[in-house]
Amino acid sequence: MTLDQKIQLAIAIGTCCAAAATFTAVIYSLIQTRLATRSRLRINVVLSEHGGRPDVFGDATVMLAALKIQVANHGQRPVFLTAVGWKAGRLFSRVTKSQNMTDGWPLPCKVEPSEYATFWVAPDGWEKWLKAFAEEVLVPVRFGRKPYLRLAVLTSLGEEITAKLPADVLAELTRYATPKGA
């Protein structure tokens, strides 16, 4: 192999390496852009039945049963929350319902990065609300399986972020769920 041929081979190998590096850089930048524009919300649901929320409109020493929902923004940009609700049922019996909040941030709201929004569901009659929740939202349970129930948060960009509920919250919310055929 002559010197000219060795130079031509080195140029061809260098061009191929540059093309591969450029392709990798473009793919990496596309992935980073997609991750930066996606909402990164963390949802925390707490049932505070015994040490619940103080009664704001009456006696401050009376504690109400309440469901506390916190939506934290772990992303790099502000997120506009438009609705908080429930997703229940499986496959073809899927139901999505919006939840009216009794206290907390007003919807729609803007949540800045590293901040969180807190919502409270604290109806006057907790047991009555649970029965109505089971009738309106929960799909009848089939084959003795646990009911499918998730908390859903909708953003202004049309994203729907769902969160699995803790076991104690799920048990309390599905207490009045009836099996199919009962």
CSV table of C-alpha atoms in Angstrom, one decimal:
chain,number,residue,atom,x,y,z
A,1,MET,CA,0.0,0.0,0.0
A,2,THR,CA,1.4,3.3,-1.0
A,3,LEU,CA,1.4,6.5,1.1
A,4,ASP,CA,-1.4,8.0,-1.0
A,5,GLN,CA,-3.6,5.0,-0.5
A,6,LYS,CA,-2.9,5.1,3.3
A,7,ILE,CA,-3.9,8.8,3.4
A,8,GLN,CA,-7.1,8.0,1.4
A,9,LEU,CA,-8.0,5.2,3.8
A,10,ALA,CA,-7.4,7.4,6.9
A,11,ILE,CA,-9.6,10.1,5.4
A,12,ALA,CA,-12.4,7.5,4.7
A,13,ILE,CA,-12.2,6.1,8.2
A,14,GLY,CA,-12.2,9.6,9.7
A,15,THR,CA,-15.2,10.6,7.6
A,16,CYS,CA,-17.1,7.5,8.8
A,17,CYS,CA,-16.2,8.2,12.5
A,18,ALA,CA,-17.3,11.9,12.1
A,19,ALA,CA,-20.7,10.8,10.6
A,20,ALA,CA,-21.3,8.3,13.4
A,21,ALA,CA,-20.4,10.9,16.0
A,22,THR,CA,-22.7,13.5,14.4
A,23,PHE,CA,-25.6,11.0,14.2
A,24,THR,CA,-25.1,10.1,17.9
A,25,ALA,CA,-25.0,13.8,18.9
A,26,VAL,CA,-28.3,14.5,17.0
A,27,ILE,CA,-30.0,11.5,18.6
A,28,TYR,CA,-28.8,12.6,22.1
A,29,SER,CA,-30.0,16.2,21.6
A,30,LEU,CA,-33.4,14.9,20.5
A,31,ILE,CA,-33.7,12.7,23.6
A,32,GLN,CA,-32.6,15.5,25.9
A,33,THR,CA,-35.1,18.0,24.3
A,34,ARG,CA,-37.9,15.4,24.7
A,35,LEU,CA,-37.1,14.8,28.3
A,36,ALA,CA,-36.8,18.6,29.0
A,37,THR,CA,-40.3,19.4,27.6
A,38,ARG,CA,-42.1,16.5,29.3
A,39,SER,CA,-43.9,17.2,32.6
A,40,ARG,CA,-42.3,15.4,35.5
A,41,LEU,CA,-44.9,15.3,38.2
A,42,ARG,CA,-44.9,13.3,41.4
A,43,ILE,CA,-48.3,12.7,43.1
A,44,ASN,CA,-48.6,11.9,46.7
A,45,VAL,CA,-52.0,10.8,48.2
A,46,VAL,CA,-52.4,10.7,52.0
A,47,LEU,CA,-55.5,9.7,54.0
A,48,SER,CA,-55.6,11.6,57.2
A,49,GLU,CA,-58.6,10.1,58.9
A,50,HIS,CA,-57.6,10.6,62.6
A,51,GLY,CA,-55.4,13.6,62.5
A,52,GLY,CA,-57.1,15.2,59.4
A,53,ARG,CA,-57.4,18.7,58.3
A,54,PRO,CA,-58.7,21.3,60.8
A,55,ASP,CA,-62.2,22.6,60.2
A,56,VAL,CA,-61.4,26.0,58.6
A,57,PHE,CA,-65.0,27.3,58.7
A,58,GLY,CA,-65.7,26.3,62.3
A,59,ASP,CA,-63.9,25.0,65.3
A,60,ALA,CA,-60.1,24.8,64.7
A,61,THR,CA,-59.8,22.0,67.2
A,62,VAL,CA,-62.2,19.7,65.4
A,63,MET,CA,-60.3,17.4,62.9
A,64,LEU,CA,-62.1,16.3,59.8
A,65,ALA,CA,-61.4,13.1,57.8
A,66,ALA,CA,-59.7,14.2,54.6
A,67,LEU,CA,-57.8,13.1,51.6
A,68,LYS,CA,-54.7,15.2,50.9
A,69,ILE,CA,-53.4,15.2,47.4
A,70,GLN,CA,-49.9,16.8,46.6
A,71,VAL,CA,-48.7,17.3,43.1
A,72,ALA,CA,-44.9,18.1,43.0
A,73,ASN,CA,-43.2,19.4,39.9
A,74,HIS,CA,-39.8,17.8,39.5
A,75,GLY,CA,-39.4,19.1,35.9
A,76,GLN,CA,-37.5,22.0,34.5
A,77,ARG,CA,-40.4,24.1,33.4
A,78,PRO,CA,-43.7,25.3,35.0
A,79,VAL,CA,-46.7,23.1,34.6
A,80,PHE,CA,-50.3,24.2,34.4
A,81,LEU,CA,-52.7,21.7,36.2
A,82,THR,CA,-56.2,21.8,34.7
A,83,ALA,CA,-58.0,19.0,36.6
A,84,VAL,CA,-57.6,16.3,39.2
A,85,GLY,CA,-59.7,13.3,39.1
A,86,TRP,CA,-60.0,9.5,39.1
A,87,LYS,CA,-59.5,6.7,36.6
A,88,ALA,CA,-61.3,3.5,37.4
A,89,GLY,CA,-62.1,0.2,35.7
A,90,ARG,CA,-60.2,-2.0,33.3
A,91,LEU,CA,-60.1,-2.2,29.6
A,92,PHE,CA,-63.6,-1.6,28.2
A,93,SER,CA,-65.2,-0.5,31.4
A,94,ARG,CA,-62.7,2.4,32.0
A,95,VAL,CA,-64.3,5.5,33.7
A,96,THR,CA,-62.6,8.9,34.2
A,97,LYS,CA,-64.2,11.3,36.6
A,98,SER,CA,-63.2,14.8,37.8
A,99,GLN,CA,-63.0,15.5,41.5
A,100,ASN,CA,-64.2,18.7,43.1
A,101,MET,CA,-61.7,19.9,45.7
A,102,THR,CA,-63.0,21.4,49.0
A,103,ASP,CA,-59.8,23.3,49.8
A,104,GLY,CA,-56.3,23.9,48.6
A,105,TRP,CA,-55.1,25.5,45.4
A,106,PRO,CA,-57.7,26.6,42.9
A,107,LEU,CA,-57.8,24.8,39.5
A,108,PRO,CA,-56.4,25.6,37.0
A,109,CYS,CA,-53.1,26.4,38.7
A,110,LYS,CA,-49.5,27.0,37.8
A,111,VAL,CA,-46.9,24.9,39.6
A,112,GLU,CA,-43.3,26.2,39.2
A,113,PRO,CA,-40.3,23.8,39.2
A,114,SER,CA,-39.4,22.5,42.7
A,115,GLU,CA,-42.9,23.5,44.1
A,116,TYR,CA,-46.0,21.5,44.8
A,117,ALA,CA,-49.7,22.1,44.8
A,118,THR,CA,-51.9,20.7,47.6
A,119,PHE,CA,-55.5,19.8,47.2
A,120,TRP,CA,-57.9,18.6,49.9
A,121,VAL,CA,-61.0,16.4,49.6
A,122,ALA,CA,-62.7,16.9,52.9
A,123,PRO,CA,-66.5,16.5,52.5
A,124,ASP,CA,-68.9,17.2,55.4
A,125,GLY,CA,-70.1,13.6,55.6
A,126,TRP,CA,-67.1,11.3,55.0
A,127,GLU,CA,-69.1,8.1,55.0
A,128,LYS,CA,-71.8,9.5,52.8
A,129,TRP,CA,-69.1,10.8,50.3
A,130,LEU,CA,-67.5,7.3,50.3
A,131,LYS,CA,-70.8,5.7,49.4
A,132,ALA,CA,-71.5,8.2,46.6
A,133,PHE,CA,-67.9,7.8,45.4
A,134,ALA,CA,-68.4,4.0,45.2
A,135,GLU,CA,-71.6,4.4,43.2
A,136,GLU,CA,-70.4,7.1,40.8
A,137,VAL,CA,-66.8,6.4,40.2
A,138,LEU,CA,-66.0,2.8,41.0
A,139,VAL,CA,-66.7,0.1,38.4
A,140,PRO,CA,-68.1,-3.1,39.8
A,141,VAL,CA,-65.4,-5.6,40.8
A,142,ARG,CA,-65.2,-8.8,38.7
A,143,PHE,CA,-63.9,-12.2,39.8
A,144,GLY,CA,-63.0,-11.0,43.3
A,145,ARG,CA,-60.1,-8.9,42.0
A,146,LYS,CA,-59.0,-5.7,43.6
A,147,PRO,CA,-60.6,-2.7,42.0
A,148,TYR,CA,-58.5,-0.6,39.6
A,149,LEU,CA,-58.4,3.0,40.9
A,150,ARG,CA,-55.8,5.6,40.0
A,151,LEU,CA,-55.5,9.3,40.7
A,152,ALA,CA,-55.2,11.3,37.4
A,153,VAL,CA,-53.8,14.8,37.0
A,154,LEU,CA,-54.4,16.6,33.7
A,155,THR,CA,-52.1,19.4,32.4
A,156,SER,CA,-52.7,22.2,29.9
A,157,LEU,CA,-50.6,20.3,27.3
A,158,GLY,CA,-53.1,17.4,27.3
A,159,GLU,CA,-50.9,15.1,29.4
A,160,GLU,CA,-52.5,12.8,31.8
A,161,ILE,CA,-50.3,11.7,34.7
A,162,THR,CA,-51.7,8.8,36.8
A,163,ALA,CA,-50.6,7.7,40.2
A,164,LYS,CA,-51.1,4.4,42.0
A,165,LEU,CA,-52.8,4.9,45.4
A,166,PRO,CA,-51.2,3.6,48.7
A,167,ALA,CA,-52.8,0.5,50.1
A,168,ASP,CA,-54.6,2.2,53.0
A,169,VAL,CA,-56.1,4.9,50.8
A,170,LEU,CA,-57.2,2.3,48.2
A,171,ALA,CA,-58.8,0.2,51.0
A,172,GLU,CA,-60.7,3.2,52.4
A,173,LEU,CA,-61.9,4.5,49.0
A,174,THR,CA,-63.1,1.0,47.9
A,175,ARG,CA,-64.7,0.1,51.2
A,176,TYR,CA,-68.2,0.4,49.7
A,177,ALA,CA,-67.4,-1.1,46.3
A,178,THR,CA,-69.8,-3.8,45.3
A,179,PRO,CA,-68.9,-7.0,43.5
A,180,LYS,CA,-70.5,-7.5,40.1
A,181,GLY,CA,-73.8,-9.4,40.5
A,182,ALA,CA,-74.2,-8.5,44.2
